[in-house]
Amino acid sequence: MSMQLLKKCFTRYNNKKEDWSLIRRAYQFALNAHGNQKRVSGDSYITHPLGVACILAELELDLVTIMTGLLHDVIEDTPVTYAELEREFGQEVAGLVDGVTKLSRMEFRSKEEQQAETWRKMFVAMARDIRVILVKLADRTHNMRTLHYLSDFKQHEIARETLEIYAPLAHRLGINKIKWELEDLAFRYLNNKDYYYLVEKLAKKRREREEYINNAIADLSAGIKEAGITAEIQGRPKHIYSIYNKMKGQGKDFNEIYDLTALRVIVNSVRDCYATLGVVHTLWRPIPGHFNDYIAVPKPNMYQSLHTTVVCGKNELLEVQIRTWEMHRTAEYGIAAHWRYKEKVRDDREFAEKLSWLRQLLEWQQDLKDAHEFMEHLRIDLFSDEVFVFTPRGDVIDLPRGSVPLDFAYRIHTDVGNRCVGAKANGRIVPLDYELKTGDIVEIITSKQGTPSRDWLKLVVSSTAKSKIRAWFKKERREENIAKGRDSLEREIRRLQLEPRRLLKDALLEEVGRRYNLLTADDVFAAVGYGGVSTQQILSRLREEYAKKFGTEESGKPLLPLKTWKEASRATGGVKIQGIDNLLVRFSRCCNPLPGDEISGFVTRGRGVSIHRRDCPNIIRAAREKERLMDVHWEAQSDVSYPVELEVTAVDRPNLLTDVVQAVSESKVNISNVNARSTRDGIAAIHLTFVVTDLEHLDFIMNKIRRVRDVFTVGRPFGSGSSPEKHFPRTVQKGRS
């Protein structure tokens, strides 16, 4: 790639000589800054900034944005400073480059935190200037085009992030041209087998598909011409990832997907759009429920078009999209097609309204200090599918899929949400957990005496609603929240058999609070009380801070004077051995026995007595060495918790894992590990590890999981955890299954 290629991309601009000289100057500066740096492919590094600049030029963005594309890596990857860049190219270019720059020079506690902070900075920069994300999308697109030079691990990592973050962001900005390319490239690296299977299938059906589409175009062309409409008709093949999603979502084989190609009709006016729709429905029979008018009700990303699906040819389905040339440009380039800086229009209110979702995002993200929570809400609020509902006045409100009337109420106004006591959908009273559907007309019933409930936090989906509910509890019930938070922390600390008086010190709480912008110990208690941070988050940080300040001991006293289940396993762990005291006891991880299980003991070499369930295959095989088996039983009242592993099998579906984990969490137990996988047959296997007190406690949790939709087995597997060689002699291990 060279400057000639960039010049070719730049030829569509009617720029002056001075503009091209600025581009050359930015190129030369980037070339000198990157010097002898090479990409993994071995190419000179300058090929990457050039590629990014070309993508931005293809989007017909302004001169400053293209210069930013050339310079976007100089602060991050070279000794060049912000001040130097500002001095050389001005504040506008330097500010954009800084907005794109990753936070790689800062220290973070985790990769997720680094990713969260990078996105926070990017959104703030986007609020000032949307061109930041346009450069970032171009940067990611070029990196995806050259991803094959990286290791398999890096390919999967980058492709996953692209599919989860960048492609949905391109969709939200309406830049379908980039969205489709990112999705297909990411799919290729994440699911190589299915990707090339579809490529092969599409190639085989190409001639047959082209003949079918050409016939449809000929028929439609004749009908449109007869109606006196000037139009251009294109055949648009669906991109591979959308075909894969349709097959997966509808459970269909490739041969059952008929609408592999859509017809796109581009006309000169909105009136011609609706006239063309009449021609289409006259020629072919429309499918009921498969018509969408995105002209009258545009998508939030500005997309406008008429969509209809009809039956034509040999009973084959055909999707037809009808739009004007301006709509077509917006559909391809999204926000870039409405770029106000091109026309130097600084007070474009319509443009600002199209980015209102960004302002909402910035409002709630300020309250989310935890990296995991921020990334989770980002995926829900910004990148999830949407539903479009109406106010009684006819205004369109877009919400994340799965939203309930409370989400709608808080989107209208904070006071409407806080005073909500009921809701109507399409004129009928509906419960507050009613899942809104596209097209619903929603009305909120309020009362002056109405106040939020803590249970609402479990009902609402949108982060806007959650943050406003938390804010109400934070402001209105501080004393109650402090007491509730303190009680919650003390209860959890005692459950883990630690000492509250030693962990809940003001100095430790204030140190932990700084990580969440909480200034005092009471602020920390209040945040736990209203749900701003979780008990587990604070407790984990408290133990870290305690270890930093006092090590494992303070004044000669151990931090954990009472038994946790790990320490208990080194003592008796609530187990009594017939006729022997003070013997080292270990609980086998191959069967994880619990109080209530029938148990046996096995004398190991140098590791005390290993406790197993009597139906454990390992203890059954060990029966040949009777002299090493011991009679053991549970003590009457043992205040000890035990780890247990469950295996859940179910029909795979969206949100299955969330529903199972929620069923366990509602039982007030800590989940220490979750592992899930699905088979090609659509069966999901979920392994959960958590701590319980006895068999009755476990049965209660298992029954809750069994009530989850699509779950068909819940059980305790054998053979999980550590290797039985640690518990049994080699002679016994030979026949182990």
XYZ file of C-alpha atoms in Angstrom:
737
model
C 0.000 0.000 0.000
C 1.323 3.462 -0.818
C 0.308 7.087 -0.986
C -0.931 6.444 -4.533
C -3.630 4.183 -3.103
C -4.720 6.823 -0.604
C -4.735 9.416 -3.388
C -7.009 7.110 -5.392
C -9.434 6.928 -2.428
C -9.169 10.691 -2.045
C -10.060 11.486 -5.684
C -13.800 11.568 -4.917
C -13.190 14.736 -2.866
C -13.233 18.177 -4.445
C -10.385 19.351 -2.276
C -7.882 22.112 -2.871
C -4.166 21.565 -3.333
C -3.549 22.709 0.240
C -5.789 19.895 1.561
C -3.756 17.238 -0.235
C -0.541 18.812 1.060
C -1.898 18.416 4.642
C -2.566 14.730 3.968
C 0.995 14.308 2.639
C 2.362 16.100 5.691
C 0.439 13.812 8.078
C 1.632 10.769 6.137
C 5.272 11.904 6.283
C 4.988 12.622 10.024
C 3.533 9.133 10.689
C 6.188 7.534 8.466
C 9.017 9.224 10.396
C 7.413 8.527 13.794
C 6.937 4.800 13.173
C 10.415 4.596 11.589
C 11.520 0.996 11.180
C 8.582 -0.501 13.080
C 7.161 -3.633 11.453
C 3.811 -5.371 11.653
C 3.604 -9.079 12.515
C 3.268 -9.774 8.781
C 6.713 -8.221 8.223
C 5.253 -5.225 6.349
C 6.340 -1.709 7.254
C 4.050 -0.375 10.028
C 2.961 2.620 7.921
C 0.799 0.248 5.821
C -1.658 0.064 8.730
C -2.286 3.840 9.166
C -2.551 4.101 5.370
C -5.156 1.316 5.317
C -7.164 3.055 8.056
C -7.024 6.383 6.193
C -8.265 4.682 2.994
C -11.286 3.196 4.815
C -12.125 6.654 6.211
C -11.766 8.171 2.741
C -14.161 5.521 1.348
C -16.669 6.699 3.971
C -16.139 10.219 2.542
C -15.183 11.682 5.904
C -13.566 15.080 6.315
C -9.898 15.995 5.973
C -9.222 16.103 9.735
C -10.588 12.564 10.198
C -8.398 11.168 7.407
C -5.356 12.883 8.941
C -6.311 11.328 12.292
C -6.415 7.918 10.612
C -2.829 8.397 9.425
C -1.670 9.550 12.877
C -3.883 7.429 15.154
C -1.073 5.219 16.547
C 1.733 7.745 16.980
C 0.979 8.608 20.629
C 0.492 4.965 21.616
C 3.304 3.299 19.680
C 5.987 5.968 19.235
C 7.753 8.556 21.437
C 5.571 11.355 19.962
C 3.658 13.273 22.662
C 0.268 14.971 22.617
C 1.981 18.372 22.819
C 4.104 17.644 19.742
C 1.069 16.491 17.784
C -0.921 19.572 18.828
C 1.953 21.866 17.857
C 2.313 20.202 14.453
C -1.347 19.661 13.452
C -3.497 21.642 15.871
C -5.785 20.840 18.782
C -8.548 19.203 16.723
C -6.322 16.476 15.230
C -4.428 15.923 18.497
C -7.685 15.620 20.450
C -9.043 13.004 18.042
C -5.811 10.964 18.148
C -5.844 11.071 21.958
C -9.469 9.908 21.989
C -8.576 6.862 19.882
C -5.441 5.977 21.844
C -5.827 2.936 24.089
C -4.958 3.187 27.776
C -2.115 0.690 27.410
C 0.362 2.799 29.375
C -1.778 2.733 32.535
C -1.775 -0.072 35.085
C -5.014 -1.998 35.633
C -5.923 -4.836 37.957
C -7.447 -6.937 35.171
C -7.893 -7.094 31.412
C -11.625 -6.511 31.834
C -10.921 -3.349 33.813
C -8.537 -2.128 31.108
C -11.184 -2.764 28.467
C -13.856 -0.992 30.550
C -11.682 2.078 31.156
C -10.715 2.240 27.481
C -14.396 2.287 26.533
C -15.232 4.895 29.173
C -12.582 7.208 27.735
C -13.790 6.505 24.216
C -17.424 7.318 25.041
C -16.461 10.593 26.681
C -14.426 11.445 23.569
C -17.363 10.356 21.360
C -19.636 12.753 23.215
C -17.273 15.567 22.261
C -16.631 14.327 18.727
C -18.184 11.220 17.122
C -15.256 10.988 14.677
C -13.263 9.226 17.430
C -15.302 6.048 17.050
C -15.318 6.286 13.252
C -11.498 6.186 13.300
C -11.591 3.343 15.821
C -13.953 1.321 13.625
C -11.704 1.871 10.596
C -8.700 0.814 12.706
C -10.438 -2.410 13.777
C -11.622 -3.142 10.207
C -8.090 -2.958 8.826
C -6.742 -5.071 11.710
C -9.388 -7.722 11.018
C -8.394 -7.809 7.342
C -4.827 -8.740 8.378
C -5.701 -10.940 11.380
C -4.408 -14.152 9.758
C -0.826 -13.180 10.637
C -1.476 -13.500 14.394
C -1.524 -16.614 16.607
C -4.741 -18.652 16.958
C -5.231 -17.385 20.509
C -4.947 -13.710 19.481
C -7.189 -14.315 16.460
C -9.946 -15.697 18.704
C -9.508 -12.963 21.319
C -9.652 -10.091 18.803
C -12.460 -11.693 16.756
C -14.577 -12.212 19.896
C -14.154 -8.566 20.942
C -14.981 -7.466 17.386
C -18.198 -9.493 17.315
C -19.291 -8.439 20.819
C -18.342 -4.754 20.754
C -17.253 -3.262 17.421
C -19.789 -4.831 15.022
C -22.772 -3.905 17.278
C -21.348 -0.398 17.650
C -21.123 -0.056 13.848
C -24.755 -1.225 13.740
C -25.770 1.352 16.363
C -24.119 4.054 14.255
C -25.844 2.680 11.135
C -22.600 1.904 9.260
C -23.754 -1.384 7.734
C -20.903 -1.432 5.225
C -18.427 -1.873 8.097
C -20.756 -3.918 10.322
C -21.212 -6.686 7.741
C -17.497 -6.925 6.996
C -16.574 -7.079 10.701
C -19.193 -9.774 11.395
C -18.100 -12.004 8.524
C -14.385 -11.640 9.333
C -14.945 -12.340 13.050
C -17.171 -15.328 12.239
C -14.446 -16.742 9.988
C -11.943 -16.863 12.879
C -14.368 -17.866 15.640
C -16.135 -20.643 13.747
C -13.895 -21.576 10.848
C -15.705 -24.846 10.112
C -19.215 -23.397 9.763
C -17.901 -20.335 7.901
C -16.305 -22.362 5.096
C -19.244 -24.789 5.043
C -21.525 -21.852 4.168
C -19.021 -20.417 1.682
C -18.986 -23.765 -0.148
C -22.780 -24.094 -0.084
C -23.256 -20.542 -1.381
C -20.776 -21.153 -4.217
C -22.667 -24.286 -5.309
C -26.030 -22.468 -5.391
C -24.637 -19.295 -6.933
C -25.668 -19.936 -10.574
C -29.136 -21.126 -9.584
C -29.572 -18.129 -7.266
C -28.376 -15.614 -9.871
C -30.832 -16.980 -12.459
C -33.703 -16.732 -9.938
C -32.793 -13.156 -8.963
C -32.315 -12.009 -12.574
C -35.804 -13.276 -13.441
C -37.261 -11.467 -10.415
C -35.446 -8.241 -11.369
C -36.773 -8.480 -14.937
C -40.381 -8.935 -13.732
C -40.146 -6.111 -11.198
C -38.403 -3.789 -13.680
C -41.228 -4.180 -16.142
C -43.859 -3.504 -13.445
C -42.078 -0.390 -12.149
C -41.557 0.984 -15.670
C -45.240 0.490 -16.441
C -46.076 2.481 -13.286
C -43.893 5.363 -14.559
C -41.325 5.144 -11.739
C -37.596 5.663 -12.270
C -35.670 3.140 -10.168
C -32.488 1.123 -9.888
C -32.893 -2.524 -8.833
C -30.021 -4.461 -7.252
C -29.676 -8.030 -6.057
C -28.157 -7.989 -2.557
C -26.706 -11.309 -1.322
C -27.012 -11.748 2.433
C -23.711 -11.817 4.274
C -22.542 -15.115 5.700
C -22.916 -14.321 9.392
C -26.574 -13.283 8.984
C -27.306 -16.589 7.180
C -25.615 -18.499 10.031
C -27.651 -16.610 12.638
C -30.877 -17.340 10.776
C -30.054 -21.063 10.563
C -29.156 -21.183 14.260
C -32.049 -19.028 15.467
C -34.711 -20.892 13.458
C -33.099 -24.348 13.744
C -32.974 -24.727 9.955
C -30.558 -26.417 7.573
C -28.941 -24.384 4.779
C -31.286 -25.923 2.191
C -34.283 -24.603 4.144
C -33.081 -20.969 3.906
C -34.688 -19.532 0.780
C -34.156 -15.790 1.095
C -30.370 -15.886 0.549
C -30.646 -12.840 -1.672
C -32.783 -9.732 -1.299
C -33.855 -7.237 -3.942
C -33.076 -3.603 -3.254
C -35.053 -0.954 -5.147
C -33.707 2.616 -5.040
C -36.046 5.407 -6.166
C -36.068 9.203 -6.191
C -38.744 10.079 -3.615
C -40.693 8.781 -0.620
C -43.870 8.797 -2.742
C -42.132 6.501 -5.242
C -41.198 4.147 -2.361
C -44.833 3.486 -1.490
C -45.864 3.316 -5.157
C -43.143 0.702 -5.750
C -44.417 -1.275 -2.747
C -47.823 -1.417 -4.457
C -46.188 -2.774 -7.625
C -44.327 -5.463 -5.625
C -47.516 -6.608 -3.860
C -49.389 -6.651 -7.175
C -46.733 -8.875 -8.798
C -46.223 -11.283 -5.879
C -48.178 -12.430 -2.833
C -46.934 -10.746 0.415
C -46.346 -12.824 3.557
C -48.557 -11.573 6.443
C -46.537 -10.161 9.352
C -43.420 -9.703 7.213
C -43.794 -6.024 6.342
C -41.862 -3.274 8.152
C -42.189 0.450 7.482
C -38.875 1.921 8.646
C -39.606 5.118 6.687
C -42.503 6.154 8.913
C -40.726 4.785 12.026
C -36.940 4.953 11.414
C -34.571 2.814 13.482
C -32.549 4.666 16.157
C -29.451 4.347 13.938
C -31.266 6.480 11.285
C -31.967 3.516 8.974
C -35.006 4.055 6.721
C -36.484 1.634 4.217
C -39.596 -0.382 3.382
C -39.135 -4.134 3.934
C -41.534 -6.750 2.611
C -41.259 -10.494 2.036
C -43.181 -12.033 -0.855
C -43.697 -15.431 -2.484
C -42.509 -15.625 -6.073
C -41.210 -18.159 -8.610
C -41.614 -21.743 -7.424
C -43.065 -20.796 -4.029
C -39.751 -19.245 -2.992
C -39.474 -16.356 -0.533
C -37.975 -13.069 -1.638
C -37.219 -10.057 0.555
C -37.596 -6.660 -1.133
C -36.167 -3.434 0.322
C -37.355 -0.088 -1.069
C -35.657 3.231 -0.287
C -34.586 6.602 -1.729
C -31.000 7.415 -2.715
C -30.541 9.486 0.458
C -31.859 6.603 2.577
C -29.519 4.227 0.750
C -26.521 6.404 1.552
C -27.545 6.526 5.214
C -28.051 2.733 5.278
C -24.500 2.170 3.999
C -22.623 4.883 5.882
C -24.906 5.675 8.846
C -23.737 8.558 10.989
C -20.901 9.206 8.537
C -23.464 10.096 5.858
C -24.824 12.878 8.089
C -21.455 14.286 9.007
C -22.043 17.886 10.057
C -18.386 18.881 9.880
C -18.424 18.452 6.095
C -20.894 21.299 5.738
C -19.488 23.147 8.790
C -22.917 23.090 10.426
C -22.293 23.391 14.158
C -25.864 23.635 15.494
C -27.468 20.662 13.761
C -30.156 19.705 16.310
C -31.309 16.724 14.274
C -27.755 15.354 14.279
C -27.551 15.802 18.067
C -30.852 13.965 18.551
C -29.502 11.001 16.612
C -26.794 10.655 19.264
C -29.131 11.002 22.265
C -28.417 7.371 23.201
C -24.796 8.403 23.766
C -25.796 11.059 26.303
C -27.921 8.500 28.152
C -24.973 6.104 28.154
C -22.701 8.723 29.704
C -25.292 9.481 32.409
C -25.456 5.962 33.828
C -21.852 4.875 33.189
C -20.621 7.466 35.705
C -22.309 5.438 38.467
C -20.824 2.083 37.408
C -17.395 1.846 39.007
C -16.982 -1.906 38.710
C -15.445 -3.002 35.395
C -17.489 -6.212 35.103
C -20.777 -4.376 35.776
C -19.887 -1.648 33.285
C -19.119 -4.145 30.488
C -22.265 -6.148 31.251
C -24.499 -3.053 31.119
C -22.723 -1.890 27.975
C -23.684 -5.118 26.203
C -27.304 -4.837 27.434
C -28.027 -1.136 26.852
C -25.909 -0.405 23.815
C -25.515 -3.620 21.870
C -28.566 -5.771 22.591
C -31.511 -6.138 20.250
C -34.177 -3.499 20.652
C -37.934 -3.199 20.953
C -39.816 -0.118 19.769
C -42.831 0.939 21.822
C -45.088 3.990 21.681
C -46.225 6.578 24.196
C -49.975 7.420 24.169
C -49.029 10.521 22.088
C -47.380 8.345 19.434
C -43.709 9.044 20.265
C -41.392 6.090 19.623
C -39.257 4.853 22.535
C -36.509 2.286 21.884
C -35.564 -0.058 24.739
C -33.351 -3.152 25.121
C -35.116 -6.413 24.260
C -36.688 -7.912 27.385
C -37.591 -4.515 28.874
C -40.634 -4.168 31.147
C -42.987 -1.193 31.792
C -40.641 0.083 34.531
C -37.845 0.471 31.942
C -40.276 2.505 29.831
C -41.336 4.622 32.832
C -37.769 5.563 33.765
C -36.940 6.335 30.121
C -39.813 8.857 30.088
C -38.775 10.581 33.344
C -37.221 9.695 36.702
C -40.322 10.844 38.638
C -42.617 8.774 36.409
C -40.536 5.704 37.239
C -40.304 6.431 40.974
C -44.076 6.960 41.300
C -45.114 4.067 39.044
C -47.788 1.821 40.578
C -49.044 0.079 37.440
C -49.012 0.005 33.637
C -51.201 -0.490 30.590
C -50.139 -1.994 27.271
C -52.511 -1.451 24.351
C -55.227 -0.274 26.752
C -55.090 -3.313 29.079
C -53.613 -3.488 32.585
C -50.387 -5.525 32.573
C -48.076 -6.572 35.447
C -44.824 -4.676 35.975
C -42.834 -7.722 34.795
C -44.693 -7.828 31.436
C -42.150 -8.095 28.609
C -42.732 -5.262 26.146
C -43.095 -6.072 22.448
C -42.458 -3.900 19.427
C -45.581 -1.892 18.607
C -47.006 -1.847 22.159
C -48.637 1.437 23.219
C -47.580 1.840 26.842
C -49.189 4.000 29.523
C -47.786 4.332 33.057
C -50.102 4.657 36.071
C -48.562 6.803 38.823
C -49.417 7.787 42.379
C -48.081 10.592 44.585
C -47.509 7.995 47.303
C -45.708 5.579 44.962
C -42.074 4.698 45.730
C -39.583 2.261 44.186
C -39.207 -1.279 45.515
C -35.895 -3.121 45.830
C -37.473 -5.976 43.859
C -37.599 -3.640 40.847
C -33.842 -4.069 40.435
C -34.538 -7.719 39.506
C -37.272 -6.763 37.018
C -35.727 -3.946 34.981
C -33.338 -4.617 32.110
C -32.008 -1.201 31.093
C -29.103 0.335 32.970
C -30.886 3.694 32.957
C -33.676 2.268 35.106
C -31.314 0.379 37.414
C -29.134 3.409 38.074
C -32.182 5.621 38.820
C -33.691 3.071 41.220
C -30.372 2.772 43.058
C -30.049 6.556 43.153
C -33.454 6.809 44.861
C -32.527 4.336 47.593
C -29.145 5.984 47.958
C -30.689 9.408 48.559
C -33.942 8.625 50.379
C -32.930 5.864 52.784
C -29.314 6.413 53.706
C -29.601 5.370 57.366
C -31.571 2.273 56.420
C -29.034 1.436 53.722
C -26.108 1.830 56.133
C -27.711 -0.560 58.610
C -28.680 -3.023 55.885
C -25.209 -2.899 54.310
C -23.431 -3.416 57.632
C -25.724 -6.322 58.487
C -25.184 -7.896 55.055
C -21.387 -7.687 55.353
C -21.336 -8.999 58.935
C -23.607 -11.898 58.028
C -21.433 -12.881 55.054
C -18.236 -12.579 57.100
C -19.667 -14.822 59.830
C -20.890 -17.301 57.230
C -17.284 -17.613 56.047
C -16.321 -17.917 59.742
C -14.186 -14.788 59.813
C -14.223 -12.058 62.490
C -16.305 -8.956 61.557
C -14.606 -6.709 64.136
C -11.229 -7.253 62.490
C -12.278 -6.788 58.851
C -14.847 -3.990 59.254
C -12.378 -1.343 60.412
C -12.933 2.222 59.205
C -9.399 2.478 57.751
C -9.851 -0.708 55.710
C -13.359 0.260 54.565
C -12.211 3.740 53.489
C -9.309 2.237 51.515
C -11.670 -0.165 49.749
C -14.238 2.620 49.243
C -11.775 4.735 47.248
C -11.901 2.140 44.463
C -15.631 2.832 44.102
C -15.532 6.613 44.757
C -16.914 6.098 48.295
C -15.268 8.404 50.853
C -16.280 7.004 54.260
C -17.028 3.654 55.907
C -20.725 4.635 56.047
C -20.658 5.317 52.305
C -19.427 1.745 51.767
C -22.167 0.289 54.007
C -24.802 2.416 52.243
C -23.577 1.340 48.778
C -23.902 -2.324 49.786
C -27.333 -1.572 51.258
C -28.829 -0.043 48.121
C -27.090 -2.469 45.745
C -24.454 -0.126 44.288
C -21.738 -2.704 44.985
C -22.078 -6.322 46.026
C -21.176 -7.829 49.382
C -18.737 -10.190 47.642
C -16.915 -7.308 45.921
C -16.376 -5.418 49.188
C -15.422 -8.527 51.153
C -12.878 -9.584 48.533
C -11.274 -6.116 48.591
C -11.335 -6.027 52.410
C -9.359 -9.251 52.631
C -6.848 -7.904 50.100
C -6.383 -4.671 52.071
C -6.133 -6.553 55.369
C -3.358 -8.744 53.931
C -1.496 -5.648 52.673
C -1.690 -3.815 56.007
C -1.246 -6.643 58.511
C -0.038 -9.654 56.538
C -1.710 -12.846 57.686
C -1.453 -11.932 61.369
C -2.185 -8.978 63.602
C -0.874 -8.835 67.178
C -0.028 -12.497 67.006
C -3.628 -13.490 66.189
C -4.446 -15.232 62.897
C -6.842 -13.504 60.502
C -8.968 -16.651 60.204
C -9.215 -17.981 63.769
C -12.421 -19.901 63.016
C -12.856 -22.728 60.549
C -13.698 -22.039 56.925
C -14.437 -25.202 54.970
C -10.839 -25.358 53.746
C -9.397 -25.122 57.257
C -12.101 -27.415 58.539
C -10.939 -30.108 56.142
C -7.590 -30.063 57.876
C -9.266 -30.646 61.241
C -12.376 -32.756 61.750
C -14.612 -30.801 59.343
C -17.724 -31.902 61.249
C -16.804 -35.593 60.869
C -16.289 -38.036 63.768
C -13.928 -41.001 63.265
C -14.851 -44.123 65.250
C -12.573 -44.392 68.305
C -9.954 -41.852 67.157
C -9.542 -38.137 67.894
C -7.384 -35.379 66.354
C -6.813 -37.202 63.078
C -6.241 -35.193 59.895
C -9.372 -35.317 57.735
C -9.711 -34.394 54.041
C -12.870 -34.298 51.977
C -12.531 -36.016 48.610
C -13.185 -33.778 45.621
C -14.153 -36.716 43.436
C -17.552 -36.947 45.164
C -17.738 -33.911 47.532
C -19.606 -35.529 50.485
C -22.115 -33.428 52.440
C -23.779 -33.825 55.863
C -26.649 -36.231 55.242
C -24.667 -38.386 52.781
C -23.607 -41.861 53.934
C -19.807 -41.655 54.148
C -16.690 -43.809 54.529
C -13.101 -42.958 55.417
C -9.968 -44.139 53.621
C -6.522 -43.888 55.253
C -4.130 -42.253 52.747
C -0.335 -42.222 52.889
C 0.718 -39.055 54.691
C -2.482 -37.107 53.964
C -4.766 -38.244 56.786
C -8.210 -39.772 56.257
C -9.964 -39.101 52.943
C -13.776 -38.843 53.328
C -15.953 -40.191 50.470
C -19.600 -40.866 49.806
C -20.273 -44.594 50.131
C -21.552 -44.763 46.543
C -18.381 -43.108 45.199
C -16.742 -45.431 42.593
C -13.322 -44.762 44.105
C -14.297 -45.921 47.609
C -16.075 -48.976 46.167
C -12.903 -50.010 44.331
C -10.863 -49.374 47.479
C -12.922 -51.927 49.412
C -10.274 -54.593 48.610
C -8.018 -52.904 51.181
C -10.395 -53.257 54.118
C -7.712 -52.476 56.683
C -7.508 -48.920 55.304
C -11.269 -48.257 55.462
C -12.629 -46.523 58.572
C -16.092 -46.025 60.064
C -16.917 -42.333 60.101
C -20.069 -40.329 60.719
C -21.195 -36.723 60.773
C -21.170 -34.787 64.040
C -24.560 -33.709 65.302
C -24.284 -29.917 64.963
C -21.403 -28.964 62.754
C -21.155 -25.254 61.843
C -19.125 -25.858 58.682
C -19.793 -25.166 54.989
C -18.794 -27.560 52.214
C -18.091 -27.169 48.492
C -20.267 -29.124 46.102
C -20.377 -29.498 42.329
C -23.577 -29.889 40.330
C -24.040 -30.892 36.720
C -27.095 -29.469 34.934
C -28.226 -30.594 31.482
C -30.839 -28.689 29.511
C -32.056 -27.730 26.069
C -29.732 -24.950 24.922
C -31.395 -21.541 24.532
C -30.600 -17.855 25.037
C -30.297 -16.800 28.738
C -30.263 -20.420 29.963
C -27.036 -19.940 31.957
C -28.342 -16.662 33.421
C -31.562 -18.354 34.601
C -29.689 -21.282 36.208
C -27.174 -19.028 37.972
C -29.982 -16.769 39.195
C -31.832 -19.790 40.654
C -28.719 -20.662 42.666
C -27.996 -17.048 43.665
C -31.523 -16.602 45.021
C -30.671 -19.319 47.559
C -28.050 -16.981 49.097
C -25.002 -19.121 48.299
C -21.708 -18.123 46.735
C -20.928 -19.639 43.335
C -17.174 -20.162 43.087
C -17.013 -21.632 39.582
C -19.234 -21.941 36.494
C -18.416 -23.891 33.353
C -20.859 -24.323 30.475
C -20.761 -25.842 27.023
C -23.269 -26.828 24.351
C -23.281 -29.676 21.821
C -24.235 -29.612 18.167
C -27.421 -31.423 19.197
C -28.550 -28.333 21.098
C -27.929 -29.780 24.564
C -26.227 -27.598 27.173
C -24.128 -28.968 30.072
C -23.517 -26.580 32.976
C -21.138 -27.337 35.850
C -21.517 -25.212 38.993
C -19.412 -25.221 42.164
C -20.738 -23.535 45.317
C -20.767 -23.884 49.107
C -23.643 -25.424 51.107
C -24.167 -26.488 54.725
C -25.718 -29.944 54.275
C -27.628 -32.287 51.979
C -30.973 -30.664 52.776
C -29.564 -27.291 51.730
C -28.316 -28.839 48.472
C -31.678 -30.531 47.754
C -33.407 -27.158 48.166
C -31.081 -25.570 45.570
C -31.387 -28.539 43.177
C -35.180 -28.272 43.276
C -34.953 -24.558 42.398
C -32.747 -25.391 39.398
C -35.132 -28.150 38.251
C -37.903 -25.542 38.028
C -35.889 -23.528 35.467
C -37.414 -23.823 31.988
C -35.802 -26.451 29.679
C -33.713 -28.083 32.453
C -34.162 -31.858 32.483
C -31.411 -33.265 34.778
C -29.640 -31.947 37.870
C -27.107 -34.144 39.669
C -23.820 -34.453 41.498
C -21.167 -35.879 39.162
C -18.442 -38.280 40.251
C -14.818 -37.929 39.268
C -14.671 -34.117 39.319
C -12.028 -32.098 41.039
C -8.574 -33.338 41.985
C -7.082 -36.560 40.758
C -7.932 -39.599 42.908
C -4.243 -40.571 42.837
C -3.919 -38.086 45.678
C -6.235 -40.248 47.809
C -5.697 -43.833 46.641
C -2.692 -46.143 46.047
C -1.625 -46.854 42.460
C -2.884 -50.466 42.595
C -6.402 -49.220 43.162
C -6.098 -46.574 40.409
C -5.527 -49.094 37.636
C -9.149 -49.999 37.240
C -10.479 -46.484 37.665
C -13.097 -45.435 35.129
